[in-house]
Short mmCIF file of C-alpha atoms in Angstrom, two decimals:
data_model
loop_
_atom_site.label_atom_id
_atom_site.label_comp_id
_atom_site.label_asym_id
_atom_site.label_seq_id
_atom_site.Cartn_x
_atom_site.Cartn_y
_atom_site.Cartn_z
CA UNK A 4 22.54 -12.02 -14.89
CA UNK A 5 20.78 -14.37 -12.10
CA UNK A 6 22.55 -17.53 -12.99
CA UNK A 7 26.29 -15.22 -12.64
CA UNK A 8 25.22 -13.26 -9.60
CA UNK A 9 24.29 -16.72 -8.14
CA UNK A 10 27.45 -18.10 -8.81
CA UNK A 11 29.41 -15.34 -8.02
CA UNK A 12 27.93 -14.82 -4.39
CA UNK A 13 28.40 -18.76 -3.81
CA UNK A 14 32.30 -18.64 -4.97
CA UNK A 15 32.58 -16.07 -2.54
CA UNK A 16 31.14 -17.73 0.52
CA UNK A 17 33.03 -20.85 0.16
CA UNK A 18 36.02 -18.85 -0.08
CA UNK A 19 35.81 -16.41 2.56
CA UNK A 20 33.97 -19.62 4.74
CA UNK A 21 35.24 -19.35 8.28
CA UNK A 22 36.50 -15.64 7.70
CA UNK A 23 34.51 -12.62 9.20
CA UNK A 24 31.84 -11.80 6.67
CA UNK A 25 31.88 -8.31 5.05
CA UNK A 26 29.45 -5.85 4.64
CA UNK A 27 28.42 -5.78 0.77
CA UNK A 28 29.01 -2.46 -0.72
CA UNK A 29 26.63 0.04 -2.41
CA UNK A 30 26.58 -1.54 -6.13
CA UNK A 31 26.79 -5.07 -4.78
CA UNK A 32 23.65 -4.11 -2.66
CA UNK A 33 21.70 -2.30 -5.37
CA UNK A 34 22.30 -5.27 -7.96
CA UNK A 35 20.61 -8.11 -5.22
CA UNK A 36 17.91 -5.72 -4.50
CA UNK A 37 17.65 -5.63 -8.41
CA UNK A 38 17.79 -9.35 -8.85
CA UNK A 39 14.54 -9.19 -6.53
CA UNK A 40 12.65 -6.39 -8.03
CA UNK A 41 13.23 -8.37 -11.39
CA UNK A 42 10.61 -10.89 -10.12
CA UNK A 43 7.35 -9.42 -11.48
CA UNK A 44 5.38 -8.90 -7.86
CA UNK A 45 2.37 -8.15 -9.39
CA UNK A 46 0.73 -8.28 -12.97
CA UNK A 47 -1.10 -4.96 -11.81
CA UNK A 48 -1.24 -2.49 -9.16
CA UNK A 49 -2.20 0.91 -8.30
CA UNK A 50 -1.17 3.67 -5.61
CA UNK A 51 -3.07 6.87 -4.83
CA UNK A 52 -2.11 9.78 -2.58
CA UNK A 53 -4.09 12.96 -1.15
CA UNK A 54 -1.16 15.42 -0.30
CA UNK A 55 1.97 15.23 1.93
CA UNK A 56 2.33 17.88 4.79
CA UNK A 57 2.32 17.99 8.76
CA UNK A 58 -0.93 15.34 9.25
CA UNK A 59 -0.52 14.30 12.86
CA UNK A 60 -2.94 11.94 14.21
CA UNK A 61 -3.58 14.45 17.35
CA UNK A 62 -5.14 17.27 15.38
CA UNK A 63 -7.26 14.68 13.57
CA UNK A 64 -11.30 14.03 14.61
CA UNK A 65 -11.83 10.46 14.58
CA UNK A 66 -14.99 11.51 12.37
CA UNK A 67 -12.70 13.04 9.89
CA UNK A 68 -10.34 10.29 9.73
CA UNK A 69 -12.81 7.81 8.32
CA UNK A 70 -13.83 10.67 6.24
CA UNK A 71 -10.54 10.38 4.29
CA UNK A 72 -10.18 6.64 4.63
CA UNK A 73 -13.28 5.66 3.31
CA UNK A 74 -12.47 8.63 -0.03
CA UNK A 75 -9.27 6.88 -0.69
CA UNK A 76 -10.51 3.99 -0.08
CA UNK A 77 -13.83 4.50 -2.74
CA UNK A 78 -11.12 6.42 -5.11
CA UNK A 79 -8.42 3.33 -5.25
CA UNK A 80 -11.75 0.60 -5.79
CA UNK A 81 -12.66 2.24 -8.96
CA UNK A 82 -9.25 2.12 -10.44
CA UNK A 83 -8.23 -1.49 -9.06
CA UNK A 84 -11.74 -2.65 -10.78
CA UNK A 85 -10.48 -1.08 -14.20
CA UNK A 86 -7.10 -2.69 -14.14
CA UNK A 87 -8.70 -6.27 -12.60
CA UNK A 88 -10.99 -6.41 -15.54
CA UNK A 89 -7.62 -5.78 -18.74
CA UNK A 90 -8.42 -1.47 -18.44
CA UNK A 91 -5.48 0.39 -19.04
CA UNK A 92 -3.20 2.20 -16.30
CA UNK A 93 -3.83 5.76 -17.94
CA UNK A 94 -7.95 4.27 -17.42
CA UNK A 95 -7.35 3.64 -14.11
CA UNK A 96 -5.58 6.95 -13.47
CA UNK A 97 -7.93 8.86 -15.14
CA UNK A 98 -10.86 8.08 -13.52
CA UNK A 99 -9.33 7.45 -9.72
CA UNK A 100 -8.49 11.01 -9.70
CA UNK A 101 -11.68 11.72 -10.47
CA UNK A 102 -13.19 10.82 -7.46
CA UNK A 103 -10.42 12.59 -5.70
CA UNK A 104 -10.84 16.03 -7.79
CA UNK A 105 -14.93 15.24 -6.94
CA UNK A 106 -14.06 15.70 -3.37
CA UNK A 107 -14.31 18.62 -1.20
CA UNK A 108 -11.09 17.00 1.66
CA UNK A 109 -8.56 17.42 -1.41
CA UNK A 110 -7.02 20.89 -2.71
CA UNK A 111 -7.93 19.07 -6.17
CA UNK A 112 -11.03 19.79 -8.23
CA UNK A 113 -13.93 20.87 -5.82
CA UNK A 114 -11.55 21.01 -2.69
CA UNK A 115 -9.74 23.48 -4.42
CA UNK A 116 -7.61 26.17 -2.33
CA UNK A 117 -8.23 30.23 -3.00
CA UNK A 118 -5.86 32.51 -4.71
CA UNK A 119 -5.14 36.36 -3.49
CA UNK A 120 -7.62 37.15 -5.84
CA UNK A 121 -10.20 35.27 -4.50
CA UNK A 122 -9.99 32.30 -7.37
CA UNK A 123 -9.49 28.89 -7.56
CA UNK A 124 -6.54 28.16 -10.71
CA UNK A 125 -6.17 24.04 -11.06
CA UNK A 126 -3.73 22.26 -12.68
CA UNK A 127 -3.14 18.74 -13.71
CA UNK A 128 -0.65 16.48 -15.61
CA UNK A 129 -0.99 12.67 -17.03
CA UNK A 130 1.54 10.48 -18.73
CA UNK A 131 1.76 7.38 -20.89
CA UNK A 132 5.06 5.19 -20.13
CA UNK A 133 4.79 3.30 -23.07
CA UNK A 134 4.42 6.03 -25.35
CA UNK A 135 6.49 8.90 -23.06
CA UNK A 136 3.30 11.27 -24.01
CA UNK A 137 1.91 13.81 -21.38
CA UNK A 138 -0.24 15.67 -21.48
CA UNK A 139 -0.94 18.81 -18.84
CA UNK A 140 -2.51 21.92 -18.08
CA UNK A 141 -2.36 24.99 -15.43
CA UNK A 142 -4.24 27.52 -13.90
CA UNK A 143 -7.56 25.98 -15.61
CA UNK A 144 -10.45 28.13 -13.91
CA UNK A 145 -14.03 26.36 -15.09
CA UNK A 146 -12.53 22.83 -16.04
CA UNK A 147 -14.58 20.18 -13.66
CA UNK A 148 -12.16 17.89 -13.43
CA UNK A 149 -8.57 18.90 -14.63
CA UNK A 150 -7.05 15.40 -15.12
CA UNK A 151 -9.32 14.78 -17.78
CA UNK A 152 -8.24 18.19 -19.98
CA UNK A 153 -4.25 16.82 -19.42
CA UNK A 154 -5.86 13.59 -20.66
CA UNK A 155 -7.26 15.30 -23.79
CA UNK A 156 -4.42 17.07 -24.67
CA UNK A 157 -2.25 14.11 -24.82
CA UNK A 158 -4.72 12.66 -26.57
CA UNK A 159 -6.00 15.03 -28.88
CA UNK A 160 -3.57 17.62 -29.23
CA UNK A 161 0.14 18.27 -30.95
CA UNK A 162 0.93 19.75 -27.16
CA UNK A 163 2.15 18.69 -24.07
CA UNK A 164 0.97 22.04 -22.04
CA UNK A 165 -2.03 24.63 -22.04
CA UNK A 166 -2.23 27.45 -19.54
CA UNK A 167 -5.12 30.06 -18.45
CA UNK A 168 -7.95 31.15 -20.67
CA UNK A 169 -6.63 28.87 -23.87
CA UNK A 170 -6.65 25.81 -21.69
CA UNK A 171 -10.26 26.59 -20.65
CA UNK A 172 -11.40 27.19 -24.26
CA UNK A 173 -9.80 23.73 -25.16
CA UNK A 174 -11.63 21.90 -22.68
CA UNK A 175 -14.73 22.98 -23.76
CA UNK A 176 -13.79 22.54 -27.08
CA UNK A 177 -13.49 19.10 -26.57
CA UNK A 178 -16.34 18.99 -24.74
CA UNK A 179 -15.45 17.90 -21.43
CA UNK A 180 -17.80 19.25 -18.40
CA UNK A 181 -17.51 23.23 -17.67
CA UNK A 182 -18.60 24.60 -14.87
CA UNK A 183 -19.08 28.39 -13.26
CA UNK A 184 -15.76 28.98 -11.19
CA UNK A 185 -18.44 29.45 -8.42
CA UNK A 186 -18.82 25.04 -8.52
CA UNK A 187 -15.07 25.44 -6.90
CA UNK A 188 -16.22 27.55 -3.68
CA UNK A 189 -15.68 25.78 -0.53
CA UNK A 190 -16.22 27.92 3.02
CA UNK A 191 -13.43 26.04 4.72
CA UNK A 192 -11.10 27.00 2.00
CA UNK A 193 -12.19 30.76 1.75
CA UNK A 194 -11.83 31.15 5.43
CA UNK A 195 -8.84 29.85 5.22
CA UNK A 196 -7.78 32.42 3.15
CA UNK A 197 -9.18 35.09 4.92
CA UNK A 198 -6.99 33.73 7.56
CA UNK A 199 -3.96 33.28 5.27
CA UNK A 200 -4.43 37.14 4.12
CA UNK A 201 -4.58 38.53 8.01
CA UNK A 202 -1.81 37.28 8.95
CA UNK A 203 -0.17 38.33 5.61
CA UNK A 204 2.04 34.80 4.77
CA UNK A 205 1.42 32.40 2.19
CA UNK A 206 0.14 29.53 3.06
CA UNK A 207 1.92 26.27 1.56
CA UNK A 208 -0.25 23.42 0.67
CA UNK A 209 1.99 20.96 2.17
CA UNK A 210 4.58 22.85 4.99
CA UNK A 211 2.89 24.17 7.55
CA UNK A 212 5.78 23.45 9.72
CA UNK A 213 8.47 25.55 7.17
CA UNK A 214 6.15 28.35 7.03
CA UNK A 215 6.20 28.21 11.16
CA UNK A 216 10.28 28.40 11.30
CA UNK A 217 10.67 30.69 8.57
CA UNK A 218 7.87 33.33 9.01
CA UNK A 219 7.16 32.82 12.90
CA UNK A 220 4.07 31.91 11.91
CA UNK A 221 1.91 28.72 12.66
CA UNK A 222 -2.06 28.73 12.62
CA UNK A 223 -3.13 25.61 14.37
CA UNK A 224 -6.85 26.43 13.24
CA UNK A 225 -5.72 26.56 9.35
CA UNK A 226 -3.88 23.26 9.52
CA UNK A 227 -5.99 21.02 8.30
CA UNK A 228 -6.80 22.98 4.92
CA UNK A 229 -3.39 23.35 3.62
CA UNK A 230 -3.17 19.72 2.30
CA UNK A 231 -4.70 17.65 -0.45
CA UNK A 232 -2.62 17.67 -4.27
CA UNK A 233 -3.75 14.22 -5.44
CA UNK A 234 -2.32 11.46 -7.84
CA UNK A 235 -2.52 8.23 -8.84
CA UNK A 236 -0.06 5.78 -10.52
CA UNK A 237 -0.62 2.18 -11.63
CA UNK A 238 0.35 -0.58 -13.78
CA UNK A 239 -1.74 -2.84 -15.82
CA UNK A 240 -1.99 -5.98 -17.14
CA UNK A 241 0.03 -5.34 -20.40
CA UNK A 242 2.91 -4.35 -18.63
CA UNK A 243 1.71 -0.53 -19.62
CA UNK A 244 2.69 1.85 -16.50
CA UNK A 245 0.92 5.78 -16.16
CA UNK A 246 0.35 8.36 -14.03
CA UNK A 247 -1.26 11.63 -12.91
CA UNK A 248 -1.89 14.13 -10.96
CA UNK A 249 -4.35 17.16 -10.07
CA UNK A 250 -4.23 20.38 -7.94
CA UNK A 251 -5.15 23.40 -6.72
CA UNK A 252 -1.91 24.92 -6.15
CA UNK A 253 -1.15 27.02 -3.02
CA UNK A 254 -3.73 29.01 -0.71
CA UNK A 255 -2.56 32.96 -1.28
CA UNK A 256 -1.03 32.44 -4.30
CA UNK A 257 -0.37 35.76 -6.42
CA UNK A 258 1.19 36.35 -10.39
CA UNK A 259 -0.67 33.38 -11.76
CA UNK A 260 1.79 30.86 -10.10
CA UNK A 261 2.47 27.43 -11.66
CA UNK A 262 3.82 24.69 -9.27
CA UNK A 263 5.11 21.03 -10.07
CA UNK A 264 1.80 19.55 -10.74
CA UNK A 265 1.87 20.17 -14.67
CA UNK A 266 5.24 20.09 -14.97
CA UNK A 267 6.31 16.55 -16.69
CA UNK A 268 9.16 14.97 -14.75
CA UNK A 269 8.75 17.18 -11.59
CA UNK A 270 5.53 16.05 -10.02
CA UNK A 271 4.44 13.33 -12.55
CA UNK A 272 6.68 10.81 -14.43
CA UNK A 273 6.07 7.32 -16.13
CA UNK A 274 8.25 4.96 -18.17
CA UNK A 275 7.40 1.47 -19.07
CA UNK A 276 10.95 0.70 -18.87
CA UNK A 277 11.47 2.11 -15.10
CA UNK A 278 8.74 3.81 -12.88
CA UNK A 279 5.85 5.81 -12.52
CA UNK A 280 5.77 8.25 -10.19
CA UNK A 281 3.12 11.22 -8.81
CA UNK A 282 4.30 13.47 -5.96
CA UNK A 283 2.82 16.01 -3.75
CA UNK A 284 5.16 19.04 -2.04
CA UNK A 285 6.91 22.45 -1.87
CA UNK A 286 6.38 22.51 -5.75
CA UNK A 287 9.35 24.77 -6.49
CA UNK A 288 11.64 22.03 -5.17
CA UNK A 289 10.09 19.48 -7.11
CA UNK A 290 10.67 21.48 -10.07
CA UNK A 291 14.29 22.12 -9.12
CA UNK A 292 15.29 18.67 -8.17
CA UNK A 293 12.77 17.32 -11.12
CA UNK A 294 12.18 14.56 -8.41
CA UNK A 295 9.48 12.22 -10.28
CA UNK A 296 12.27 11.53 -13.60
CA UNK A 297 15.36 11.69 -11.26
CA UNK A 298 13.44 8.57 -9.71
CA UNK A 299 13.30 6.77 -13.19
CA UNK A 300 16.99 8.09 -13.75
CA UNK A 301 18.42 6.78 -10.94
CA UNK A 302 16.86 3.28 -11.58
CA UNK A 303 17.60 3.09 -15.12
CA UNK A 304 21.28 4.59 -14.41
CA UNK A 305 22.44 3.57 -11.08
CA UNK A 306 20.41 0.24 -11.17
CA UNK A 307 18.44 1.26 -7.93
CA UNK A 308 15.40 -0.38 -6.71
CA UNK A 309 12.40 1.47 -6.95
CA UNK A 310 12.64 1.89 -2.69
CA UNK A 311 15.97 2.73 -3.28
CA UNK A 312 15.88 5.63 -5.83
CA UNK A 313 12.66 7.06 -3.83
CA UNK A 314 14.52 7.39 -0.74
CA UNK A 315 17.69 9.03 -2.60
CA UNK A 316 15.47 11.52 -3.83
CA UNK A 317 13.04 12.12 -1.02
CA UNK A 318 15.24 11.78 2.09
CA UNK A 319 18.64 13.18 0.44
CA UNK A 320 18.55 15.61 -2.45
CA UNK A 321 14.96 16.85 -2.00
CA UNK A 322 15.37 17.10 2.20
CA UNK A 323 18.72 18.47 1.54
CA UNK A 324 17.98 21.04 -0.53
CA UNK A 325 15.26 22.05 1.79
CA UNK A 326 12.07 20.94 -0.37
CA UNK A 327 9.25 18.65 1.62
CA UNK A 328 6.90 16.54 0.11
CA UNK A 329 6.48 12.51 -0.88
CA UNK A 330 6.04 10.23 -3.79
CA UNK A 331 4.04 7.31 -4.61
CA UNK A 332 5.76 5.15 -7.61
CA UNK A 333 4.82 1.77 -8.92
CA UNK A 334 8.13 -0.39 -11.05
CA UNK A 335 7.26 -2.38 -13.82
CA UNK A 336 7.38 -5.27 -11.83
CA UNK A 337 4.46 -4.08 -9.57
CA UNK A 338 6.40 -3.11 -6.57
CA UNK A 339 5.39 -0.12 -4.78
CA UNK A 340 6.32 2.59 -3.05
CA UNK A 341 4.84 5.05 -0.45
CA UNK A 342 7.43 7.92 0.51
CA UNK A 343 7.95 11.01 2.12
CA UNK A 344 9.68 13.48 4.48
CA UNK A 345 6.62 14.81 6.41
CA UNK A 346 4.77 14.01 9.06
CA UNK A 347 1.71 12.60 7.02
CA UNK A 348 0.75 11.88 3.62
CA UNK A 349 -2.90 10.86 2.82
CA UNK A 350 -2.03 6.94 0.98
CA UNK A 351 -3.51 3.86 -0.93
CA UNK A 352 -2.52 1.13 -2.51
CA UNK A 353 -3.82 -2.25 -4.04
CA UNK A 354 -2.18 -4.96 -5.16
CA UNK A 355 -3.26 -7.50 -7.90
CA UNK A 356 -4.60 -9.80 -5.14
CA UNK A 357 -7.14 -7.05 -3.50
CA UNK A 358 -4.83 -6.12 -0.47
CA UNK A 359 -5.68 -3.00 0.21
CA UNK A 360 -3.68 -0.83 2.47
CA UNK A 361 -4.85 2.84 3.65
CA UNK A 362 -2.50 5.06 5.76
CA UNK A 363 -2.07 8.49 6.68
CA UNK A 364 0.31 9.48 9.19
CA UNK A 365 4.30 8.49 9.28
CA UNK A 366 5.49 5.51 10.79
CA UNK A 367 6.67 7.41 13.38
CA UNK A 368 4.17 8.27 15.35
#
């Protein structure tokens, strides 16, 4: 495909030499941006993210700031280490989130938001690209750490999914850690329900600005408590691509509600032969766009780049449909990706060689 792409780009600047040069289409486009991705970038990589929603760098303590710097920074380390020594991707997953669910800044694990009634429901999903098993469960109550019962019951079980009480009887089961739903309690989240409850709106993990346009409602001293979903994708040294993701749902939430956390192919995707992908959002448009396989899709259909497919998803069908939220997604070839439509979106990533970059608010600012 190089050698006739070469070829075929060369024929056509000799003969168009000396005429006005045109604008390659679309396809023509996508396939050179292919020909580049098809060069492997790195032999492993990894990408973490702590939640999506409106971060700006003005409501942020400088104190705080290196708070969540030097959390992504610790989470990314342990995962890079178990990919730089042969580990395997759904390792390196595993136990990056870990540190992130261990965490009181992320609505993941210990950082956990409140429901109405007063609870803190977690769910979590993991996936194998070479295999195409997941494993995932929701609204988990004394589960530690939730990415390592989705872990189990792609490993262990005929399943894919286990909700509520079952899922918490699994886990211990298996013997993972348990812990009194009391080990979840955070004051900063249960005042911000308090908060959330008085001024009767439910407060999205991730849109603080949407909940400001559409219920005339916008609590600057909530703001920093709304955000946090966290995931991790990598690839290793086998060419073997995974990832994962954990959560503690919405602030408020009522009727046992299930975002796109443990929902395979809306907030967590991975296929050796494309992408793997872990996003963080307005869950029900995640689920309705399915926006971490529509990545894949588009690549292995359309022949997008990894960038490419991201931003069709993120900036066009997801932001047209009204959903908010980003991505992080690592190719088969290593590349990776950082996107989304908000104004911030706690991010890490490492490359084979150790470059680390940590970032949290949009470019824009």
């Amino acid at each position: 495909m190089k050698k006739i792409l070469t070829l075929s780009v060369l024929f056509t600047l000799l003969f168009n030499c000396g005429k006005p040069v045109t604008k390659l289409d679309n396809t023509e486009e996508n396939v050179i941006q292919n020909e580049k991705e098809a060069i492997k970038t790195n032999d492993f990589a990894i990408v973490i993210h702590g939640g999506a929603g409106t971060i700006l760098k003005k409501n942020m303590t400088a104190e705080r700031e290196v708070e969540y710097r030097l959390k992504l920074e610790e989470a990314i380390k342990v995962g890079h280490t178990i990919l730089k020594n042969g580990g395997s991707s759904l390792d390196a997953v595993e136990k990056t989130i870990n540190v992130l669910e261990d965490s009181p800044l992320f609505n993941a694990g210990k950082g956990a938001v409140f429901t109405n009634a007063e609870t803190n429901e977690l769910d979590a999903s993991i996936m194998d690209g070479k295999t195409l098993n997941a494993g995932a469960s929701a609204g988990t109550t004394t589960v530690k750490n939730p990415i390592n019962l989705a872990r189990k019951i792609m490993d262990k079980s005929p399943h894919v999914m286990l909700a509520g009480n079952g899922a918490d009887l699994y886990a211990k089961e298996q013997g993972l850690e348990i812990v009194s739903p009391d080990y979840f309690y955070t004051e900063n989240r249960f005042k911000s329900l308090q908060r959330a409850k008085k001024k009767a709106i439910i407060e999205q993990d991730h849109d603080a600005e949407k909940d400001k346009k559409t219920a005339g409602y916008y609590d600057a001293d909530i703001k920093d408590y709304k955000l946090g979903t966290v995931g991790c994708v990598a690839l290793d040294k086998n060419g073997n691509l995974a990832a994962g993701t954990s959560t503690g749902g919405m602030t408020n939430k009522r009727f046992g509600r299930v975002g796109d956390v443990p929902i395979i192919g809306a907030g967590t995707y991975a296929d050796n032969a494309t992408c793997a992908v872990s996003g963080t959002g307005w869950g029900e448009y995640f689920i309705r766009a399915t926006v971490a396989h529509d990545i894949s899709v588009l690549m292995e259909h359309k022949n997008l780049s990894l960038e490419a497919a991201a931003k069709e998803v993120i900036h066009n069908k997801l932001t047209n449909m009204g959903g908010t939220g980003g991505i992080i997604a690592v190719d088969k070839n290593g590349n990776m990706v950082m996107d989304f439509n908000t104004a911030g979106m706690y991010r890490a990533k490492m490359d084979a060689n150790g470059e680390l970059v940590i970032e949290i608010y949009s470019k824009k600012e």
